Coordinates of C-alpha atoms in Angstrom, one line a residue:
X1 CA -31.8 125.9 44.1
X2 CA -30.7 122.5 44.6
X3 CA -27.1 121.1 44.5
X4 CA -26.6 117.7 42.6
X5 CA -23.4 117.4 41.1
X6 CA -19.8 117.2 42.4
X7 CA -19.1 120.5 40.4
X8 CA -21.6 122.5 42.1
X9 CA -20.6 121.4 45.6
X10 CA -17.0 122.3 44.3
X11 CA -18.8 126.1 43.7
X12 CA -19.9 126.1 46.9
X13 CA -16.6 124.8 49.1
X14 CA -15.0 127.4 47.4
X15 CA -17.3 129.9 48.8
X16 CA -16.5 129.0 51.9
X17 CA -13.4 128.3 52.3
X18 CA -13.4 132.0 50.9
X19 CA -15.6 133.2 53.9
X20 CA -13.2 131.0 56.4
X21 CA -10.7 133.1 55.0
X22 CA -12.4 136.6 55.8
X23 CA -13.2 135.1 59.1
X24 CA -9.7 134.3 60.1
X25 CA -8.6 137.8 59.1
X26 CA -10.8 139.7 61.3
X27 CA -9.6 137.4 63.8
X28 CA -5.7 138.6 63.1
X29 CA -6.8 142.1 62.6
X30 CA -8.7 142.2 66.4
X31 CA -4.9 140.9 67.6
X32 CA -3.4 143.5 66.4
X33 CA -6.0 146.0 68.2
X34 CA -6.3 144.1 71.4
X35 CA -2.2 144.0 71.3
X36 CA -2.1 147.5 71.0
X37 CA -4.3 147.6 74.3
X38 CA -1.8 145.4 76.1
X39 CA 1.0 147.1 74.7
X40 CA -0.4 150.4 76.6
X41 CA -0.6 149.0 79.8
X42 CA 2.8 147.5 79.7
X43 CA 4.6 150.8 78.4
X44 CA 2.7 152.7 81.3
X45 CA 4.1 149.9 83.9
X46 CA 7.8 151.7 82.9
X47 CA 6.8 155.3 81.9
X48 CA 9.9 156.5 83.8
X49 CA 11.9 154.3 81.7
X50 CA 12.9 155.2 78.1
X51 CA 15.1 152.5 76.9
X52 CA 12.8 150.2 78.0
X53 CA 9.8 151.6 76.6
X54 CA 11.8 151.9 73.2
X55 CA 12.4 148.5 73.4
X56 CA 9.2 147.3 73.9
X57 CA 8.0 149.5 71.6
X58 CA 10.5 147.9 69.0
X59 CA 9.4 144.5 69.7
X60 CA 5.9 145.4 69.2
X61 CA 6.7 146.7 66.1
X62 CA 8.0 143.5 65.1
X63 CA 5.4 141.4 66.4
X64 CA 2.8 143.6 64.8
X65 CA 4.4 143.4 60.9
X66 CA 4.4 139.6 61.9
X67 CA 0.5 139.5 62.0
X68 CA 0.3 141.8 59.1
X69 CA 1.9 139.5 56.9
X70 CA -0.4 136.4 58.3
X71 CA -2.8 138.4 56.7
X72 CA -1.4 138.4 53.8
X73 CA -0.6 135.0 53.5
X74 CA -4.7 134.7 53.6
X75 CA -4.6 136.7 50.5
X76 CA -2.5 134.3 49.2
X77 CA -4.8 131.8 49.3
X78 CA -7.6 133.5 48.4
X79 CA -5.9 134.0 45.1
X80 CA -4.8 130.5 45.1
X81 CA -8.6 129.8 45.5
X82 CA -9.5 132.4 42.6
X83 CA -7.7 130.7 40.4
X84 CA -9.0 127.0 41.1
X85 CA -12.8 128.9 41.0
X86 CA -11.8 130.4 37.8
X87 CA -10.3 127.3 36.0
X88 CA -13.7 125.5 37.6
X89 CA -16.0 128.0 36.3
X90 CA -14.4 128.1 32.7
X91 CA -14.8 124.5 32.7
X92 CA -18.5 123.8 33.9
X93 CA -20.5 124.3 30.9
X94 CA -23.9 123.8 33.3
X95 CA -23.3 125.6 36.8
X96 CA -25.8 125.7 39.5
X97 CA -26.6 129.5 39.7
X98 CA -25.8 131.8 36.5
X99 CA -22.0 132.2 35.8
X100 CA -21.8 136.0 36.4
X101 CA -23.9 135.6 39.5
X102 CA -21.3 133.4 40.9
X103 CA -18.3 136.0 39.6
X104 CA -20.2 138.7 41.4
X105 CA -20.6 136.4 44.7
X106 CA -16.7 135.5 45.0
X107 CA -15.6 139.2 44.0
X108 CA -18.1 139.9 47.1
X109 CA -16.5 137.8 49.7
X110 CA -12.5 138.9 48.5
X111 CA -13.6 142.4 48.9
X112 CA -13.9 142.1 53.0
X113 CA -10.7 140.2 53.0
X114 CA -9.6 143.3 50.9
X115 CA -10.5 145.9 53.1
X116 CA -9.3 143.6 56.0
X117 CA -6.2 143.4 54.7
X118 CA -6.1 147.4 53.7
X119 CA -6.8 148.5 57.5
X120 CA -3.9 146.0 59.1
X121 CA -1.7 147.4 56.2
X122 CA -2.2 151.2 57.0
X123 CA -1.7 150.2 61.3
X124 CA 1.7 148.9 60.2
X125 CA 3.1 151.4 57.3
X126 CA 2.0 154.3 59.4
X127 CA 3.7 153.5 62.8
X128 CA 0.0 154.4 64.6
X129 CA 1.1 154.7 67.9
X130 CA -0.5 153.0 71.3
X131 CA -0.8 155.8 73.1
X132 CA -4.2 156.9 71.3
X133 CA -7.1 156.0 72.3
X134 CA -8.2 153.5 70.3
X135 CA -11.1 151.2 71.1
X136 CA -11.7 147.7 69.9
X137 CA -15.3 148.0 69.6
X138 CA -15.8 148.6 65.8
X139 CA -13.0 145.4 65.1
X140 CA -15.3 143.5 67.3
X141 CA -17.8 143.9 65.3
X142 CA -16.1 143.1 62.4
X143 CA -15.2 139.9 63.7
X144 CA -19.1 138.7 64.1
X145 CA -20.0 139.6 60.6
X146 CA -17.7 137.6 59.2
X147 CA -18.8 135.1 61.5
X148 CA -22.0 135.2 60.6
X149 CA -21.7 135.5 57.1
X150 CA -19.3 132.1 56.9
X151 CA -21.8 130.4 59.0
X152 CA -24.2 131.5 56.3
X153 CA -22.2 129.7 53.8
X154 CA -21.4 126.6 55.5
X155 CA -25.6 125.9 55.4
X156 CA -25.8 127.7 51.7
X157 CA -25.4 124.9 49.1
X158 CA -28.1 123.0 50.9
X159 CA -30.7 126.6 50.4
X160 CA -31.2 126.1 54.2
X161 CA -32.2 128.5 56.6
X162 CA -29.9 131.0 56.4
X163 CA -31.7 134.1 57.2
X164 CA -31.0 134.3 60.7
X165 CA -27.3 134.7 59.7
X166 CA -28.0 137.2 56.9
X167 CA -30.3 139.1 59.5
X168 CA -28.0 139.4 61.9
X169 CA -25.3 140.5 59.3
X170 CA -27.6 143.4 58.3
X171 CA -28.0 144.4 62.0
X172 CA -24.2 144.3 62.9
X173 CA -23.3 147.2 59.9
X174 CA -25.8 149.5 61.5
X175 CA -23.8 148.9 65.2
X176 CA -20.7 149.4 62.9
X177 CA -22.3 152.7 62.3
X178 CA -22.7 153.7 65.5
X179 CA -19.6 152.2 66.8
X180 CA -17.1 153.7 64.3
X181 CA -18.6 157.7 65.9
X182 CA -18.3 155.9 69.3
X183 CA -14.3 155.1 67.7
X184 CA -14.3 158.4 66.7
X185 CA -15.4 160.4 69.5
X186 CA -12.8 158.7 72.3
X187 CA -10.2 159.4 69.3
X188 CA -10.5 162.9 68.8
X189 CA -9.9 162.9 72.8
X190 CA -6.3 162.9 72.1
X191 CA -4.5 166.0 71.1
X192 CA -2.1 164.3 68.6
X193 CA -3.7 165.2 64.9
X194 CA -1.2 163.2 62.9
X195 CA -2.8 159.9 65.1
X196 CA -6.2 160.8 64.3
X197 CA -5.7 161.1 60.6
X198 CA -3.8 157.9 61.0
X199 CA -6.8 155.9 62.7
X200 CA -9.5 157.7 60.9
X201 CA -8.4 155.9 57.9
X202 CA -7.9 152.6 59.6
X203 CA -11.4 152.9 61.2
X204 CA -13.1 153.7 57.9
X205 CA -11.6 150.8 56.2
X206 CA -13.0 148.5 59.4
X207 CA -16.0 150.2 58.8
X208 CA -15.9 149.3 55.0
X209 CA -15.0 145.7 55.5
X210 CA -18.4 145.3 58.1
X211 CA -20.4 147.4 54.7
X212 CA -18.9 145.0 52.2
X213 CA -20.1 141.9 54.8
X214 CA -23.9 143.6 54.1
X215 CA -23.3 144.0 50.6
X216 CA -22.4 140.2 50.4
X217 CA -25.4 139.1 52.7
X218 CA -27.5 140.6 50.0
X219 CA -26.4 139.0 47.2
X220 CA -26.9 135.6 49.2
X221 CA -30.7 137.2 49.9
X222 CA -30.8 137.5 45.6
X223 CA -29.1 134.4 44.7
X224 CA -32.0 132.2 47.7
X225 CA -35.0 134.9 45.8
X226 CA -33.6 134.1 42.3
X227 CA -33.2 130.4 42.1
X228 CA -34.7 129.4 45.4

């Protein structure tokens, strides 16, 4: 598949602006987990302190719905981007891949920022606390998939080489695997239950986001295979 025309590169920017976006959320979602790690330390540094372990604990609230809501500004502009990829879609009566192919690519990539979105939601509405042990492991990961999968989109419209990106996506979710029973394992350490529920459903959505990075990767793999 070869892109000629100004509309088709217009496809394609669209795409990746859309996998900047996913990007930059994982980014503000590891924040929030490596602020809860700093957030830890600091609270222990005044254990004998209340007041000011309320306080800081207030603050971090704050700061923490602050970051939330950046995300959600990204979702913003994803839909912002929907609707310019819609209008452009409804428009091009010749587009470079098949229509529904394209639908089925952009409803990929707003998934992650979905369940991106979903985990940093659930962290804020349910108060999860700092002093479980969380680890930043599975976020981590999280953060190189999209990575890899907007690097893979920066090189698509040109149907270069983008299978070391897709690769390396593919081997990522199975470390996600693995890292979200590591996550679990140091979790169920702690004896609060109500925590572990909490994080247990954070995790999974983390873990959901790296799966729907896969699930995206192979549609690229389809879309090079189908019209390549």
């Amino acid at each position: 598949m070869v892109i000629h025309s100004s509309k088709d590169k217009k496809f394609f920017s669209l795409f990746e602006k859309q996998s900047n976006l996913n990007y930059r959320g994982a980014l503000y979602l590891k924040d929030i987990i490596d602020y809860f790690k700093k957030l830890n330390l600091i609270t222990k540094s005044v254990a004998a302190d209340e007041d000011k372990k309320w306080f800081i604990r207030l603050v971090h609230q704050i700061e923490l719905s602050h970051i939330v809501h950046k995300i959600r500004d990204l979702k913003q502009e994803e839909k912002d981007i929907m609707k310019e990829f819609n209008l452009l879609l409804h428009k091009t009566l010749v587009t470079p891949v098949d229509s529904d192919d394209l639908y089925d690519l952009s409803m990929k990539l707003m998934k992650v920022l979905n369940y991106i979105y979903s985990s940093a939601y659930r962290i804020d509405v349910y108060r999860a606390q700092e002093t479980v042990k969380i680890s930043s492991k599975l976020v981590n990961i999280l953060v190189s998939a999209t990575e890899e999968s907007k690097e893979a989109f920066n090189i698509l419209r040109e149907m270069g080489n983008v299978k070391p990106h897709l690769e390396k996506v593919r081997i990522l979710e199975r470390r996600g695997s693995e890292a979200y029973i590591e996550c679990m394992s140091l979790l169920f350490q702690t004896e609060n239950e109500i925590e572990i529920i909490k994080w247990n459903d954070i995790y999974i959505r983390i873990r959901k986001a790296i799966i729907a990075c896969t699930k995206l990767s192979e549609m690229i793999k389809y879309l090079i295979v189908k019209y390549g």
